Short mmCIF file of C-alpha atoms and ligand atoms in Angstrom, two decimals:
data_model
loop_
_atom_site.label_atom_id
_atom_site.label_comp_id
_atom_site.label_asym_id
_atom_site.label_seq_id
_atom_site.Cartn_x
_atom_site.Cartn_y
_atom_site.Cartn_z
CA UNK J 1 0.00 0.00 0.00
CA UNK J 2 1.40 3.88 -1.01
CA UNK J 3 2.29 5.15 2.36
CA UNK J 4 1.15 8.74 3.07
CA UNK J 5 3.67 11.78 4.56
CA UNK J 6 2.65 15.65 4.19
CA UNK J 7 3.32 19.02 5.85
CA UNK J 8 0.58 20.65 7.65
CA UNK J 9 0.32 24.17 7.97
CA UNK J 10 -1.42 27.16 7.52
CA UNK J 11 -1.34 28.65 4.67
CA UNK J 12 0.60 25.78 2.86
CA UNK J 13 -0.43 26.01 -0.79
CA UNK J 14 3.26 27.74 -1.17
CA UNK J 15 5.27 24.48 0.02
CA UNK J 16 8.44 23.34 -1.62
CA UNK J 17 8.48 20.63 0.56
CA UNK J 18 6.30 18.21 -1.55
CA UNK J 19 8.62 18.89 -4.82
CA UNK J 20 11.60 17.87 -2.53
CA UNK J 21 10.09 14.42 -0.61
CA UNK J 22 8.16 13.52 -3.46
CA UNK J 23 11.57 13.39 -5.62
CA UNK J 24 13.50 11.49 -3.27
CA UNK J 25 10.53 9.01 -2.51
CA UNK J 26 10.73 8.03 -6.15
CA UNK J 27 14.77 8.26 -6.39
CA UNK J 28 14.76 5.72 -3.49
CA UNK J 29 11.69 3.64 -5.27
CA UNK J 30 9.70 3.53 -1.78
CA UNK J 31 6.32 3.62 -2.44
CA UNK J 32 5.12 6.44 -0.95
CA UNK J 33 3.75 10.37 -1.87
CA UNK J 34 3.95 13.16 0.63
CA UNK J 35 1.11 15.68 0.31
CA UNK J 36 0.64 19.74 1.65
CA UNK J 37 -2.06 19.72 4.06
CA UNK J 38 -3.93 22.74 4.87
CA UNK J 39 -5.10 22.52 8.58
CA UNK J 40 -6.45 25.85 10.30
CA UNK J 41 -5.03 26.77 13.70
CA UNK J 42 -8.04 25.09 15.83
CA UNK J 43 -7.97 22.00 13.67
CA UNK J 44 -4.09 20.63 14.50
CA UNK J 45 -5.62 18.08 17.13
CA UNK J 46 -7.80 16.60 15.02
CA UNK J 47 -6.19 16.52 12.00
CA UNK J 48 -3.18 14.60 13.63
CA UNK J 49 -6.09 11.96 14.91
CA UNK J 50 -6.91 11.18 11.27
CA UNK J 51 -3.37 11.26 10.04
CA UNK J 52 -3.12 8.58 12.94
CA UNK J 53 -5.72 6.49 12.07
CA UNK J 54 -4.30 6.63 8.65
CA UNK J 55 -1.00 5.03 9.75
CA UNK J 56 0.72 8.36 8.37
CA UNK J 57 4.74 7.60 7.73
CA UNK J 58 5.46 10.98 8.78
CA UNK J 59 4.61 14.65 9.14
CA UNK J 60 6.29 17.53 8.62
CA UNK J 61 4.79 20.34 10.51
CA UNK J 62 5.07 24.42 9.57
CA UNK J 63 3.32 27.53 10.66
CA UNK J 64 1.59 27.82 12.99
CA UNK J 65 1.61 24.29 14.33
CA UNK J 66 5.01 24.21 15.44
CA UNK J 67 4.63 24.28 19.19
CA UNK J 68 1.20 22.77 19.12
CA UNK J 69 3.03 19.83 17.29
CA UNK J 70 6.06 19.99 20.25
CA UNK J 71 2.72 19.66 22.73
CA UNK J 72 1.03 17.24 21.29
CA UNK J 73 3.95 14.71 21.51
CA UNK J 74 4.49 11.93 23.69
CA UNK J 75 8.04 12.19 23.14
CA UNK J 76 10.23 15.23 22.17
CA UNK J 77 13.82 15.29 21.23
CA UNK J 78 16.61 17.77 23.56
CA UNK J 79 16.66 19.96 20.59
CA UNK J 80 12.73 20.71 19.56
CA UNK J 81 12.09 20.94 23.71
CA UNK J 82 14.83 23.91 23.89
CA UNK J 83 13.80 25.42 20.65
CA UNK J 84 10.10 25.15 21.60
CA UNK J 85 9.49 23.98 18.12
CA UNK J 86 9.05 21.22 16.15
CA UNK J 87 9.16 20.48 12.48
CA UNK J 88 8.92 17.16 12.13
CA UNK J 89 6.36 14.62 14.13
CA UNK J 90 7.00 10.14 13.39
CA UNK J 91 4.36 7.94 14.39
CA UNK J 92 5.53 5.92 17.69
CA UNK J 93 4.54 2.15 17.64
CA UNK J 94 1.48 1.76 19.99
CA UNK J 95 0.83 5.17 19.55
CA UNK J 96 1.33 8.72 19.81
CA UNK J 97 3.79 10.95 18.09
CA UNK J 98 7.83 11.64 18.65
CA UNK J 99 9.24 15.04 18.02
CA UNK J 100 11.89 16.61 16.30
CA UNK J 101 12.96 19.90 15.09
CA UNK J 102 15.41 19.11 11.83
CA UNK J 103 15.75 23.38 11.61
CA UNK J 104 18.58 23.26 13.56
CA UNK J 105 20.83 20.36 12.35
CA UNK J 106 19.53 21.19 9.01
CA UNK J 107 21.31 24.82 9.18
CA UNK J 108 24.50 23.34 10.11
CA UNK J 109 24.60 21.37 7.67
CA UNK J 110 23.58 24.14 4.96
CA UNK J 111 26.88 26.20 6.82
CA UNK J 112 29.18 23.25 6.22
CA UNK J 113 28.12 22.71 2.46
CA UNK J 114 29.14 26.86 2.05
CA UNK J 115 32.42 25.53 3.38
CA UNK J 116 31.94 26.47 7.23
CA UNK J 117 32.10 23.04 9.33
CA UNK J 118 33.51 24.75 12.44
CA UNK J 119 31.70 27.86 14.54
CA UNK J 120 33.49 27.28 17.76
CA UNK J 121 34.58 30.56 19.21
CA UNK J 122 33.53 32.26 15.41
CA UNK J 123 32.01 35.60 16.73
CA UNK J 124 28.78 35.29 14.78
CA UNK J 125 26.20 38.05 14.85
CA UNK J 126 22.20 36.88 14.63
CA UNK J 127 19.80 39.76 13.29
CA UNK J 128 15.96 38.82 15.10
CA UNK J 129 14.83 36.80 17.33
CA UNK J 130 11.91 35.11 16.07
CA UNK J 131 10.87 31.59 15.36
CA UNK J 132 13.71 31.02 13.23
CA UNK J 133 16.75 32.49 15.21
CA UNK J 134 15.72 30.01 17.90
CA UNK J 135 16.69 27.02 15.92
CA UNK J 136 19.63 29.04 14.65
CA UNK J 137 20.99 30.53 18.02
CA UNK J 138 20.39 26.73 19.24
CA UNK J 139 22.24 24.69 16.60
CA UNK J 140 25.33 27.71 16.65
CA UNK J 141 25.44 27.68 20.70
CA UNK J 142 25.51 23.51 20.53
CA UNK J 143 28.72 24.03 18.42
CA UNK J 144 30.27 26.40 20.84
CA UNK J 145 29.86 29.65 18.63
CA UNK J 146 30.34 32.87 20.10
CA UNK J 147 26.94 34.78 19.47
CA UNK J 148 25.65 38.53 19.45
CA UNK J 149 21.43 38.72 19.26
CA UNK J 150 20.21 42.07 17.68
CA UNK J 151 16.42 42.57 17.52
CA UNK J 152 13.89 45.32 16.89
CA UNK J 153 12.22 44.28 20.39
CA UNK J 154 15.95 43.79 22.57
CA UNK J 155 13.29 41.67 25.05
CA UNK J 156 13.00 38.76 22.84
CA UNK J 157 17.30 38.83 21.94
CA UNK J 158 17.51 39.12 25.90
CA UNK J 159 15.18 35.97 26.32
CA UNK J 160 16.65 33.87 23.37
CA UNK J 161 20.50 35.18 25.21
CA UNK J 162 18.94 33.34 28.25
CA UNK J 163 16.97 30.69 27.13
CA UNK J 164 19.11 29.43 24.68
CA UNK J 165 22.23 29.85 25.72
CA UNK J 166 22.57 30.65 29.24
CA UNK J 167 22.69 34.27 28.96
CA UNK J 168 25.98 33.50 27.34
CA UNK J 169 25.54 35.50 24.31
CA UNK J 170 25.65 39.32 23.44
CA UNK J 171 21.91 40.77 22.73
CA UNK J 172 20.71 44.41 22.09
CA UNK J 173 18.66 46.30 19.68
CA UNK J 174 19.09 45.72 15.70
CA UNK J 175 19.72 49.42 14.55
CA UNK J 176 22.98 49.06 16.66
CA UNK J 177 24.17 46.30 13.66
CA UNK J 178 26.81 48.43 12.36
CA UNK J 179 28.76 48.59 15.66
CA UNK J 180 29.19 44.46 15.55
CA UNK J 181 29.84 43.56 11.59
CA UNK J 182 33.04 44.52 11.83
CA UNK J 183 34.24 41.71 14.23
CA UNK J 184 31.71 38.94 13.18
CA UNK J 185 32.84 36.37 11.05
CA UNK J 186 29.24 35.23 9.74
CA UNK J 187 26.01 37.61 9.62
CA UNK J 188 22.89 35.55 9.50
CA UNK J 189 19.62 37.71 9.23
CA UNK J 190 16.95 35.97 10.42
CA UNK J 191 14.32 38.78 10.38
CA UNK J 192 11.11 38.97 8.48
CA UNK J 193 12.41 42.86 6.88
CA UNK J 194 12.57 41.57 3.49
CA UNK J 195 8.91 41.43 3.46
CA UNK J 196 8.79 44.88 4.21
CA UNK J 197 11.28 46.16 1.63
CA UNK J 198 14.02 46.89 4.44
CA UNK J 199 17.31 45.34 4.23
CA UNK J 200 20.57 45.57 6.48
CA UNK J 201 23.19 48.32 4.93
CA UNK J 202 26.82 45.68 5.27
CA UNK J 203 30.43 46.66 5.24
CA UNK J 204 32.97 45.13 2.94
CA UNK J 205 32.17 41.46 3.08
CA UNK J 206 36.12 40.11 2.09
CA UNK J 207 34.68 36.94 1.62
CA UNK J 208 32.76 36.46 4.93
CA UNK J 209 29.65 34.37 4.80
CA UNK J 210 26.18 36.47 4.78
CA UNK J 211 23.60 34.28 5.46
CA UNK J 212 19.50 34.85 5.02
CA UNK J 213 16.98 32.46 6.08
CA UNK J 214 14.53 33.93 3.28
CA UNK J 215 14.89 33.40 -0.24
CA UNK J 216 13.54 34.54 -3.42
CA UNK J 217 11.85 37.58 -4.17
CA UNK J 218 12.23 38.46 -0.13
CA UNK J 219 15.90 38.08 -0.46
CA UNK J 220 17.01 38.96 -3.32
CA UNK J 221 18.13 42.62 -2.91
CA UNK J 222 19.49 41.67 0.44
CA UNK J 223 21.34 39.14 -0.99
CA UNK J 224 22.46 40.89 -4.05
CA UNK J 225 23.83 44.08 -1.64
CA UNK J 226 25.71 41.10 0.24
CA UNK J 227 27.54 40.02 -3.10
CA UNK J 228 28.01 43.36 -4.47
CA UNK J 229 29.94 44.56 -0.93
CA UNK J 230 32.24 41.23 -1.05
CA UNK J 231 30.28 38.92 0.79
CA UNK J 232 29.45 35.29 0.33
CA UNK J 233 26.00 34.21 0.31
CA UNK J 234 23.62 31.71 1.81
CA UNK J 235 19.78 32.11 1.03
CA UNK J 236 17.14 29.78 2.68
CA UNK J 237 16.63 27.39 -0.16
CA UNK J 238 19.86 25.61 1.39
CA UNK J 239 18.48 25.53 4.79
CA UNK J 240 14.56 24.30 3.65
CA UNK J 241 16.40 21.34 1.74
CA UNK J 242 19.04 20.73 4.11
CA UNK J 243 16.09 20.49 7.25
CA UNK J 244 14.13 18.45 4.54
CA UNK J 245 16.77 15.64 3.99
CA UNK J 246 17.47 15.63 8.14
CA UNK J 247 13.18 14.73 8.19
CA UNK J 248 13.67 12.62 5.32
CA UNK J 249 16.85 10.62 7.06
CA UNK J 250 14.25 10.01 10.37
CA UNK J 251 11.49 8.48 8.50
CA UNK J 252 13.79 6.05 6.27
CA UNK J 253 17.23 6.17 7.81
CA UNK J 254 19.07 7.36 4.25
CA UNK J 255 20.78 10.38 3.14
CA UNK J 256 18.89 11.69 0.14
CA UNK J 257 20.10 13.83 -2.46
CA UNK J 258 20.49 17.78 -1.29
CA UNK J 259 22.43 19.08 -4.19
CA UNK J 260 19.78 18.00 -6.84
CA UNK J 261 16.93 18.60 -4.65
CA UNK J 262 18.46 22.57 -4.08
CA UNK J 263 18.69 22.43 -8.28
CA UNK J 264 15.49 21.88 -8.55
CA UNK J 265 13.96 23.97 -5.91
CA UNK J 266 16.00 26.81 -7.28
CA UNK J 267 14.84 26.71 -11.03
CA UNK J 268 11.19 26.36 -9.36
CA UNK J 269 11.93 29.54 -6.99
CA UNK J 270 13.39 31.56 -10.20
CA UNK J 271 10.76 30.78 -12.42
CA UNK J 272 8.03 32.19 -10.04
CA UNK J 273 10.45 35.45 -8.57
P1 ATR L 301 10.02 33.78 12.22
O1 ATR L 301 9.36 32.61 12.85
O2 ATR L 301 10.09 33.73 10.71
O3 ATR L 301 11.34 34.09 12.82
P2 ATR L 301 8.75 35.84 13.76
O4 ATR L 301 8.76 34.98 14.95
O5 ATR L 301 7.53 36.65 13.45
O6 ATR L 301 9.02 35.01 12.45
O7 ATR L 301 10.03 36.79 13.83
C1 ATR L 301 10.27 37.78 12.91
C2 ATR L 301 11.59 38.49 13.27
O8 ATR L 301 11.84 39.53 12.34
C3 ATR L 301 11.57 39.14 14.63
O9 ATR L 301 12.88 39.10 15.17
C4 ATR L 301 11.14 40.57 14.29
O10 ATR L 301 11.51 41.51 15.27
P3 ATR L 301 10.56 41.75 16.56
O11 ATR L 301 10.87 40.64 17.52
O12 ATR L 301 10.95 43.07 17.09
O13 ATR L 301 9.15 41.70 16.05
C5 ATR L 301 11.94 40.77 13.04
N1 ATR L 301 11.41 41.82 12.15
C6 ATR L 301 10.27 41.80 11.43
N2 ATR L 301 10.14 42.92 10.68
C7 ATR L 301 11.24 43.69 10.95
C8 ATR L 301 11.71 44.96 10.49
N3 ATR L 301 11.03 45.69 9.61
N4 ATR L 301 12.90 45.40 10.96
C9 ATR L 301 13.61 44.69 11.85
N5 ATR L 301 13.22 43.47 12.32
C10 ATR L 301 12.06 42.97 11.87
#
């Protein structure tokens, strides 16, 4: 029987994620499809009854299910507990649901394939503190990175310095960025500005990595400034494919195929930007 996986979220009709699975289902010849599931706020409960009773392979969960997924768990991994998050839910046997969050070893792995395996004691500066930084501050902390948090709201860069960390990174307000590029090694902007039309004004880059958990049309004049001023770029499309595989690697224990699967995400990306 064609075993069922999906992402549920809210809106989700914008998903790359079933262009990714779906492709490395049929490179690996498992019989499977993995759908986009659009499940309201108030319907998450339910929803993950009947993806139960349909003996689901596994779920991928996005906005703005992530901590309802992390509660409805029986079991929860170090990570998604700390992050307060998870992304990815696997049925257990008798019942119930373990969770993950892939975010977080799926951005390190993104930074190593840009050619940065080691963060230990790399002064790396954050921008936000949302959603996203968590998994980011998290994964970069793990490794023994040396962080500075700038947000909008300094509050939520205090809590994440706190929570995350043990109050052992640097936090204050984002329109003090200038002051800190000069002595990070890595600038990862996590913010939603891009949305907005606002981007982060960089120094010369000489060849540091820039990093933007958006992609396409919200990052593209961030992350064209970035180039033009000497920087190296990461955009989100490595990051979505790179937590993708980690998911992936749960539910069938092998290592698909990132490089294609960013190839193909990218032309699908372009074509719509
Ligand atoms: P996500 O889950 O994608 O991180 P989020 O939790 O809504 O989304 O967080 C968005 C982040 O972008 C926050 O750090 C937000 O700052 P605040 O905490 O002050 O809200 C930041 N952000 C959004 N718009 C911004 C803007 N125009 N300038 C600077 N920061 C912005």
């Amino acid at each position: 029987m064609t075993e069922l996986l999906g992402v549920l979220g809210d809106p989700i009709a914008q998903s790359l994620s079933p262009l990714i699975h779906n492709a490395w289902l049929r490179e690996a010849g498992i019989d499977a499809t993995y759908e986009a599931m659009q499940v309201a706020e108030n319907d998450f409960a339910s929803a993950l009854e009947t993806l139960a009773k349909r003996q689901v392979r596994g779920l991928n969960i996005t906005l703005p299910h992530k901590h309802a997924a992390l509660v409805a768990a029986g079991e929860v991994s170090v990570s998604a507990a700390k992050i307060g998050a998870a992304n990815t839910l696997t049925p257990i046997d008798g019942g119930g649901w373990h969770a993950d969050n892939t975010d977080a070893p799926g951005f390190l792995f993104a930074l190593a394939h840009a050619g940065i395996e080691v963060v230990e004691n790399q002064n790396i500066l954050v921008l936000g503190a949302g959603g996203a930084a968590r998994a980011v501050v998290y994964a970069l902390h793990q490794r023994g990175a040396s962080l500075t948090i700038l947000n909008r709201t300094p509050s939520r860069a205090a809590d994440l310095s706190k929570q995350l960390t043990n109050g052992q990174s640097a936090y204050g307000p984002i329109d003090q960025y200038r002051d800190y590029l000069d002595e990070a090694c890595i600038v990862i902007n996590t913010t939603s500005m891009g949305y907005t039309g606002n981007a982060i004004e960089l120094a010369r880059g000489k060849n540091r990595l820039f990093a933007d958990i958006s992609y396409g049309r919200i990052a593209a004049a961030q992350l064209a400034h970035a180039d033009q001023q000497g920087w190296r770029t990461l955009d989100g499309l490595s990051m979505l494919v790179a937590q993708a595989a980690e998911s992936f690697e749960i539910w069938f224990g092998g290592r698909p195929d990132t490089d294609k699967a960013l190839q193909r995400v990218r032309r699908v990306v372009e074509a719509v930007s």
